[in-house]
Amino acid sequence: MDRQRRWAEGQAGMCELGVPLEAVVAEGLSKKPVDVISNGIKSMGFNCVRLTWPIVLVTNDSLASLTVRSSFQNLALLESIAGVQTNNPSIIDLPLIQAFQAVVKSLGDNDVMVILDNHITQPGWCCSNSDGNGFFGDKFFDPNQWILGLTKMASLFNGVTNVVGMSLRNELRGPKQNVNDWYKYMVKEQKRSCS
């Protein structure tokens, strides 16, 4: 991607780094130090990461303040705790939202741009037509909570120079899909977030 212009254009390329699984921690932190991961992304020829995140990471204060260690403990992922403690000791006891920020910072320190990619509302595997995260009005897709989450995430990363964009919602899907609701919410939010 070329960040010198208004439009994203292919140069080196982009990859995806996932956060939306139940632990709400960027994948790989139990295997390698975050800077090794970030540098590895750059050395493979990528210059941008689509960093996925669930809405509740910024709208649910209890979740956002949960530490990485506690998140893994709650899921009985003891091996992951040991791995993060070994490879990323500065992250293991951070609140989840601060761990997310640390990943973004590491990517920036390694000259990798970030597109904040709102993938889902509730943490979990994406995507099916019946996961409750697919379209406005689904069980876990409250439009007001979605707008609040986008607003909070945009504010949190306002001025962070390697954050070059934010998707409004990835992979809208499911039986409730319709053009009128899509237009009502997506265009409204796009205009609001770009003003």
PDB file of C-alpha atoms in Angstrom:
ATOM      1  CA  MET A   1       0.000   0.000   0.000  1.00  0.00           C
ATOM      2  CA  ASP A   2       1.101   3.530  -0.716  1.00  0.00           C
ATOM      3  CA  ARG A   3       0.411   5.857   2.180  1.00  0.00           C
ATOM      4  CA  GLN A   4       1.758   8.936   0.385  1.00  0.00           C
ATOM      5  CA  ARG A   5      -1.466   9.304  -1.560  1.00  0.00           C
ATOM      6  CA  ARG A   6      -5.122   9.548  -0.674  1.00  0.00           C
ATOM      7  CA  TRP A   7      -6.008   6.161  -2.160  1.00  0.00           C
ATOM      8  CA  ALA A   8      -4.634   2.848  -0.903  1.00  0.00           C
ATOM      9  CA  GLU A   9      -2.622   1.353  -3.715  1.00  0.00           C
ATOM     10  CA  GLY A  10      -0.755  -1.933  -3.895  1.00  0.00           C
ATOM     11  CA  GLN A  11       2.981  -1.746  -3.432  1.00  0.00           C
ATOM     12  CA  ALA A  12       4.397  -4.044  -0.791  1.00  0.00           C
ATOM     13  CA  GLY A  13       1.070  -5.502   0.322  1.00  0.00           C
ATOM     14  CA  MET A  14      -1.093  -6.119   3.353  1.00  0.00           C
ATOM     15  CA  CYS A  15      -1.692  -8.980   5.773  1.00  0.00           C
ATOM     16  CA  GLU A  16      -4.206  -9.669   8.543  1.00  0.00           C
ATOM     17  CA  LEU A  17      -3.472 -10.071  12.252  1.00  0.00           C
ATOM     18  CA  GLY A  18      -6.409 -11.434  14.215  1.00  0.00           C
ATOM     19  CA  VAL A  19      -7.729 -10.336  17.606  1.00  0.00           C
ATOM     20  CA  PRO A  20     -11.430 -11.314  17.573  1.00  0.00           C
ATOM     21  CA  LEU A  21     -11.118 -14.785  19.107  1.00  0.00           C
ATOM     22  CA  GLU A  22     -12.431 -15.271  22.650  1.00  0.00           C
ATOM     23  CA  ALA A  23      -9.173 -14.226  24.361  1.00  0.00           C
ATOM     24  CA  VAL A  24      -9.223 -10.836  22.544  1.00  0.00           C
ATOM     25  CA  VAL A  25      -5.428 -10.899  22.242  1.00  0.00           C
ATOM     26  CA  ALA A  26      -3.487 -10.613  18.993  1.00  0.00           C
ATOM     27  CA  GLU A  27      -2.575 -14.073  17.795  1.00  0.00           C
ATOM     28  CA  GLY A  28       1.046 -15.150  18.018  1.00  0.00           C
ATOM     29  CA  LEU A  29       2.044 -13.276  21.190  1.00  0.00           C
ATOM     30  CA  SER A  30       2.450 -16.600  23.004  1.00  0.00           C
ATOM     31  CA  LYS A  31       4.873 -17.786  20.317  1.00  0.00           C
ATOM     32  CA  LYS A  32       7.148 -14.807  19.592  1.00  0.00           C
ATOM     33  CA  PRO A  33       7.919 -11.323  20.930  1.00  0.00           C
ATOM     34  CA  VAL A  34       5.624  -8.696  19.423  1.00  0.00           C
ATOM     35  CA  ASP A  35       8.577  -6.843  17.865  1.00  0.00           C
ATOM     36  CA  VAL A  36       9.791 -10.062  16.200  1.00  0.00           C
ATOM     37  CA  ILE A  37       6.301 -10.562  14.759  1.00  0.00           C
ATOM     38  CA  SER A  38       6.100  -6.939  13.584  1.00  0.00           C
ATOM     39  CA  ASN A  39       9.583  -7.041  12.077  1.00  0.00           C
ATOM     40  CA  GLY A  40       8.778 -10.377  10.438  1.00  0.00           C
ATOM     41  CA  ILE A  41       5.708  -8.882   8.796  1.00  0.00           C
ATOM     42  CA  LYS A  42       7.891  -6.108   7.385  1.00  0.00           C
ATOM     43  CA  SER A  43      10.656  -8.498   6.279  1.00  0.00           C
ATOM     44  CA  MET A  44       8.116 -10.614   4.360  1.00  0.00           C
ATOM     45  CA  GLY A  45       7.367  -7.566   2.233  1.00  0.00           C
ATOM     46  CA  PHE A  46       4.171  -6.414   3.901  1.00  0.00           C
ATOM     47  CA  ASN A  47       3.773  -2.792   4.922  1.00  0.00           C
ATOM     48  CA  CYS A  48       0.222  -2.839   6.290  1.00  0.00           C
ATOM     49  CA  VAL A  49      -1.754  -5.022   8.688  1.00  0.00           C
ATOM     50  CA  ARG A  50      -5.511  -5.293   8.908  1.00  0.00           C
ATOM     51  CA  LEU A  51      -5.796  -5.593  12.696  1.00  0.00           C
ATOM     52  CA  THR A  52      -9.161  -7.048  13.627  1.00  0.00           C
ATOM     53  CA  TRP A  53     -11.028  -6.145  16.816  1.00  0.00           C
ATOM     54  CA  PRO A  54     -14.455  -6.751  18.381  1.00  0.00           C
ATOM     55  CA  ILE A  55     -16.705  -3.809  19.320  1.00  0.00           C
ATOM     56  CA  VAL A  56     -16.871  -4.930  22.966  1.00  0.00           C
ATOM     57  CA  LEU A  57     -13.120  -4.311  23.314  1.00  0.00           C
ATOM     58  CA  VAL A  58     -13.937  -0.600  23.615  1.00  0.00           C
ATOM     59  CA  THR A  59     -17.585  -0.643  24.749  1.00  0.00           C
ATOM     60  CA  ASN A  60     -17.354  -3.155  27.604  1.00  0.00           C
ATOM     61  CA  ASP A  61     -15.143  -1.638  30.310  1.00  0.00           C
ATOM     62  CA  SER A  62     -14.933  -4.940  32.210  1.00  0.00           C
ATOM     63  CA  LEU A  63     -13.546  -6.691  29.145  1.00  0.00           C
ATOM     64  CA  ALA A  64     -11.227  -3.844  28.123  1.00  0.00           C
ATOM     65  CA  SER A  65      -9.709  -3.723  31.620  1.00  0.00           C
ATOM     66  CA  LEU A  66      -9.280  -7.503  31.896  1.00  0.00           C
ATOM     67  CA  THR A  67      -5.583  -8.375  31.709  1.00  0.00           C
ATOM     68  CA  VAL A  68      -4.127 -10.630  29.044  1.00  0.00           C
ATOM     69  CA  ARG A  69      -3.276 -13.137  31.794  1.00  0.00           C
ATOM     70  CA  SER A  70      -6.851 -13.093  33.166  1.00  0.00           C
ATOM     71  CA  SER A  71      -8.338 -13.446  29.703  1.00  0.00           C
ATOM     72  CA  PHE A  72      -6.293 -16.586  29.061  1.00  0.00           C
ATOM     73  CA  GLN A  73      -7.000 -17.896  32.606  1.00  0.00           C
ATOM     74  CA  ASN A  74     -10.746 -17.494  32.059  1.00  0.00           C
ATOM     75  CA  LEU A  75     -10.428 -19.720  28.996  1.00  0.00           C
ATOM     76  CA  ALA A  76      -8.077 -22.218  30.714  1.00  0.00           C
ATOM     77  CA  LEU A  77      -5.354 -21.411  28.162  1.00  0.00           C
ATOM     78  CA  LEU A  78      -2.467 -21.967  30.559  1.00  0.00           C
ATOM     79  CA  GLU A  79       0.047 -22.752  27.813  1.00  0.00           C
ATOM     80  CA  SER A  80      -0.738 -19.386  26.216  1.00  0.00           C
ATOM     81  CA  ILE A  81      -0.109 -17.622  29.539  1.00  0.00           C
ATOM     82  CA  ALA A  82       3.313 -19.257  29.809  1.00  0.00           C
ATOM     83  CA  GLY A  83       4.096 -18.361  26.196  1.00  0.00           C
ATOM     84  CA  VAL A  84       3.121 -14.695  26.528  1.00  0.00           C
ATOM     85  CA  GLN A  85       4.954 -14.463  29.850  1.00  0.00           C
ATOM     86  CA  THR A  86       8.106 -15.804  28.167  1.00  0.00           C
ATOM     87  CA  ASN A  87       7.873 -13.924  24.869  1.00  0.00           C
ATOM     88  CA  ASN A  88       6.049 -10.728  25.874  1.00  0.00           C
ATOM     89  CA  PRO A  89       6.462 -10.189  29.624  1.00  0.00           C
ATOM     90  CA  SER A  90       5.611  -6.493  29.254  1.00  0.00           C
ATOM     91  CA  ILE A  91       2.199  -7.422  27.811  1.00  0.00           C
ATOM     92  CA  ILE A  92       1.016 -10.325  30.001  1.00  0.00           C
ATOM     93  CA  ASP A  93      -0.421  -8.129  32.774  1.00  0.00           C
ATOM     94  CA  LEU A  94      -1.671  -5.273  30.590  1.00  0.00           C
ATOM     95  CA  PRO A  95      -5.401  -4.700  30.188  1.00  0.00           C
ATOM     96  CA  LEU A  96      -6.616  -6.070  26.847  1.00  0.00           C
ATOM     97  CA  ILE A  97      -7.084  -2.612  25.324  1.00  0.00           C
ATOM     98  CA  GLN A  98      -3.523  -1.629  26.282  1.00  0.00           C
ATOM     99  CA  ALA A  99      -2.195  -4.886  24.830  1.00  0.00           C
ATOM    100  CA  PHE A 100      -4.004  -3.991  21.596  1.00  0.00           C
ATOM    101  CA  GLN A 101      -2.350  -0.549  21.695  1.00  0.00           C
ATOM    102  CA  ALA A 102       1.046  -2.176  22.311  1.00  0.00           C
ATOM    103  CA  VAL A 103       0.620  -4.285  19.171  1.00  0.00           C
ATOM    104  CA  VAL A 104      -0.264  -1.189  17.125  1.00  0.00           C
ATOM    105  CA  LYS A 105       2.771   0.629  18.560  1.00  0.00           C
ATOM    106  CA  SER A 106       5.096  -2.265  17.759  1.00  0.00           C
ATOM    107  CA  LEU A 107       3.819  -2.373  14.194  1.00  0.00           C
ATOM    108  CA  GLY A 108       4.455   1.377  13.915  1.00  0.00           C
ATOM    109  CA  ASP A 109       7.935   1.033  15.416  1.00  0.00           C
ATOM    110  CA  ASN A 110       8.637  -1.441  12.607  1.00  0.00           C
ATOM    111  CA  ASP A 111       7.226   0.881   9.949  1.00  0.00           C
ATOM    112  CA  VAL A 112       4.061  -1.156   9.388  1.00  0.00           C
ATOM    113  CA  MET A 113       0.790   0.682   8.826  1.00  0.00           C
ATOM    114  CA  VAL A 114      -2.445  -0.489  10.489  1.00  0.00           C
ATOM    115  CA  ILE A 115      -6.039  -0.568   9.321  1.00  0.00           C
ATOM    116  CA  LEU A 116      -8.281  -1.049  12.365  1.00  0.00           C
ATOM    117  CA  ASP A 117     -10.735  -3.685  11.156  1.00  0.00           C
ATOM    118  CA  ASN A 118     -13.999  -3.976  13.091  1.00  0.00           C
ATOM    119  CA  HIS A 119     -14.734  -7.606  12.419  1.00  0.00           C
ATOM    120  CA  ILE A 120     -17.457  -8.509  14.908  1.00  0.00           C
ATOM    121  CA  THR A 121     -19.170  -7.314  18.088  1.00  0.00           C
ATOM    122  CA  GLN A 122     -18.649 -10.292  20.417  1.00  0.00           C
ATOM    123  CA  PRO A 123     -15.250 -12.007  20.455  1.00  0.00           C
ATOM    124  CA  GLY A 124     -15.270 -15.313  18.631  1.00  0.00           C
ATOM    125  CA  TRP A 125     -14.610 -16.946  15.323  1.00  0.00           C
ATOM    126  CA  CYS A 126     -15.976 -15.089  12.330  1.00  0.00           C
ATOM    127  CA  CYS A 127     -18.014 -15.559  10.185  1.00  0.00           C
ATOM    128  CA  SER A 128     -21.247 -17.436   9.691  1.00  0.00           C
ATOM    129  CA  ASN A 129     -24.720 -16.317   8.729  1.00  0.00           C
ATOM    130  CA  SER A 130     -26.016 -17.292  12.175  1.00  0.00           C
ATOM    131  CA  ASP A 131     -23.316 -16.049  14.596  1.00  0.00           C
ATOM    132  CA  GLY A 132     -25.356 -13.008  15.659  1.00  0.00           C
ATOM    133  CA  ASN A 133     -22.647 -10.598  14.472  1.00  0.00           C
ATOM    134  CA  GLY A 134     -23.548 -10.366  10.800  1.00  0.00           C
ATOM    135  CA  PHE A 135     -25.949  -7.505  10.178  1.00  0.00           C
ATOM    136  CA  PHE A 136     -27.649  -4.577  11.872  1.00  0.00           C
ATOM    137  CA  GLY A 137     -30.249  -5.845  14.331  1.00  0.00           C
ATOM    138  CA  ASP A 138     -28.691  -9.290  14.808  1.00  0.00           C
ATOM    139  CA  LYS A 139     -28.393 -10.560  18.394  1.00  0.00           C
ATOM    140  CA  PHE A 140     -24.918  -9.039  18.899  1.00  0.00           C
ATOM    141  CA  PHE A 141     -25.105  -6.206  16.370  1.00  0.00           C
ATOM    142  CA  ASP A 142     -26.764  -3.223  18.005  1.00  0.00           C
ATOM    143  CA  PRO A 143     -26.228  -0.225  15.683  1.00  0.00           C
ATOM    144  CA  ASN A 144     -25.875   2.212  18.610  1.00  0.00           C
ATOM    145  CA  GLN A 145     -23.228   0.080  20.322  1.00  0.00           C
ATOM    146  CA  TRP A 146     -21.459  -0.297  16.957  1.00  0.00           C
ATOM    147  CA  ILE A 147     -21.355   3.487  16.448  1.00  0.00           C
ATOM    148  CA  LEU A 148     -20.119   3.981  20.029  1.00  0.00           C
ATOM    149  CA  GLY A 149     -17.382   1.395  19.488  1.00  0.00           C
ATOM    150  CA  LEU A 150     -16.211   2.939  16.231  1.00  0.00           C
ATOM    151  CA  THR A 151     -16.184   6.378  17.847  1.00  0.00           C
ATOM    152  CA  LYS A 152     -14.147   5.176  20.826  1.00  0.00           C
ATOM    153  CA  MET A 153     -11.651   3.296  18.661  1.00  0.00           C
ATOM    154  CA  ALA A 154     -11.216   6.277  16.329  1.00  0.00           C
ATOM    155  CA  SER A 155     -10.626   8.565  19.323  1.00  0.00           C
ATOM    156  CA  LEU A 156      -8.187   6.133  20.918  1.00  0.00           C
ATOM    157  CA  PHE A 157      -6.002   6.051  17.813  1.00  0.00           C
ATOM    158  CA  ASN A 158      -6.461   9.642  16.672  1.00  0.00           C
ATOM    159  CA  GLY A 159      -2.969  10.982  15.999  1.00  0.00           C
ATOM    160  CA  VAL A 160      -1.290   7.550  15.903  1.00  0.00           C
ATOM    161  CA  THR A 161       0.589   7.986  12.646  1.00  0.00           C
ATOM    162  CA  ASN A 162       0.800   4.357  11.564  1.00  0.00           C
ATOM    163  CA  VAL A 163      -2.988   3.914  11.873  1.00  0.00           C
ATOM    164  CA  VAL A 164      -4.038   4.841   8.347  1.00  0.00           C
ATOM    165  CA  GLY A 165      -7.651   3.683   8.264  1.00  0.00           C
ATOM    166  CA  MET A 166     -10.531   1.932   9.949  1.00  0.00           C
ATOM    167  CA  SER A 167     -13.089  -0.379   8.414  1.00  0.00           C
ATOM    168  CA  LEU A 168     -16.655   0.227   9.519  1.00  0.00           C
ATOM    169  CA  ARG A 169     -17.544  -3.476   9.609  1.00  0.00           C
ATOM    170  CA  ASN A 170     -16.038  -6.466   7.891  1.00  0.00           C
ATOM    171  CA  GLU A 171     -18.121  -9.110   6.144  1.00  0.00           C
ATOM    172  CA  LEU A 172     -21.701  -7.942   6.636  1.00  0.00           C
ATOM    173  CA  ARG A 173     -23.808 -11.051   6.148  1.00  0.00           C
ATOM    174  CA  GLY A 174     -26.825 -13.068   7.163  1.00  0.00           C
ATOM    175  CA  PRO A 175     -30.544 -13.310   6.510  1.00  0.00           C
ATOM    176  CA  LYS A 176     -31.277  -9.745   7.694  1.00  0.00           C
ATOM    177  CA  GLN A 177     -29.138  -8.140   4.972  1.00  0.00           C
ATOM    178  CA  ASN A 178     -30.917  -5.424   3.038  1.00  0.00           C
ATOM    179  CA  VAL A 179     -29.874  -2.350   1.095  1.00  0.00           C
ATOM    180  CA  ASN A 180     -31.957   0.132   3.089  1.00  0.00           C
ATOM    181  CA  ASP A 181     -30.398  -0.694   6.469  1.00  0.00           C
ATOM    182  CA  TRP A 182     -26.929  -0.957   4.925  1.00  0.00           C
ATOM    183  CA  TYR A 183     -27.277   2.498   3.429  1.00  0.00           C
ATOM    184  CA  LYS A 184     -28.888   3.959   6.552  1.00  0.00           C
ATOM    185  CA  TYR A 185     -26.099   2.891   8.895  1.00  0.00           C
ATOM    186  CA  MET A 186     -22.975   2.617   6.741  1.00  0.00           C
ATOM    187  CA  VAL A 187     -23.345   5.913   4.925  1.00  0.00           C
ATOM    188  CA  LYS A 188     -24.388   7.708   8.122  1.00  0.00           C
ATOM    189  CA  GLU A 189     -21.390   6.352  10.039  1.00  0.00           C
ATOM    190  CA  GLN A 190     -18.978   6.971   7.175  1.00  0.00           C
ATOM    191  CA  LYS A 191     -20.048  10.602   6.985  1.00  0.00           C
ATOM    192  CA  ARG A 192     -19.839  10.997  10.766  1.00  0.00           C
ATOM    193  CA  SER A 193     -16.456   9.338  11.139  1.00  0.00           C
ATOM    194  CA  CYS A 194     -14.912  11.259   8.252  1.00  0.00           C
ATOM    195  CA  SER A 195     -16.093  14.671   9.431  1.00  0.00           C
TER     196      SER A 195
END
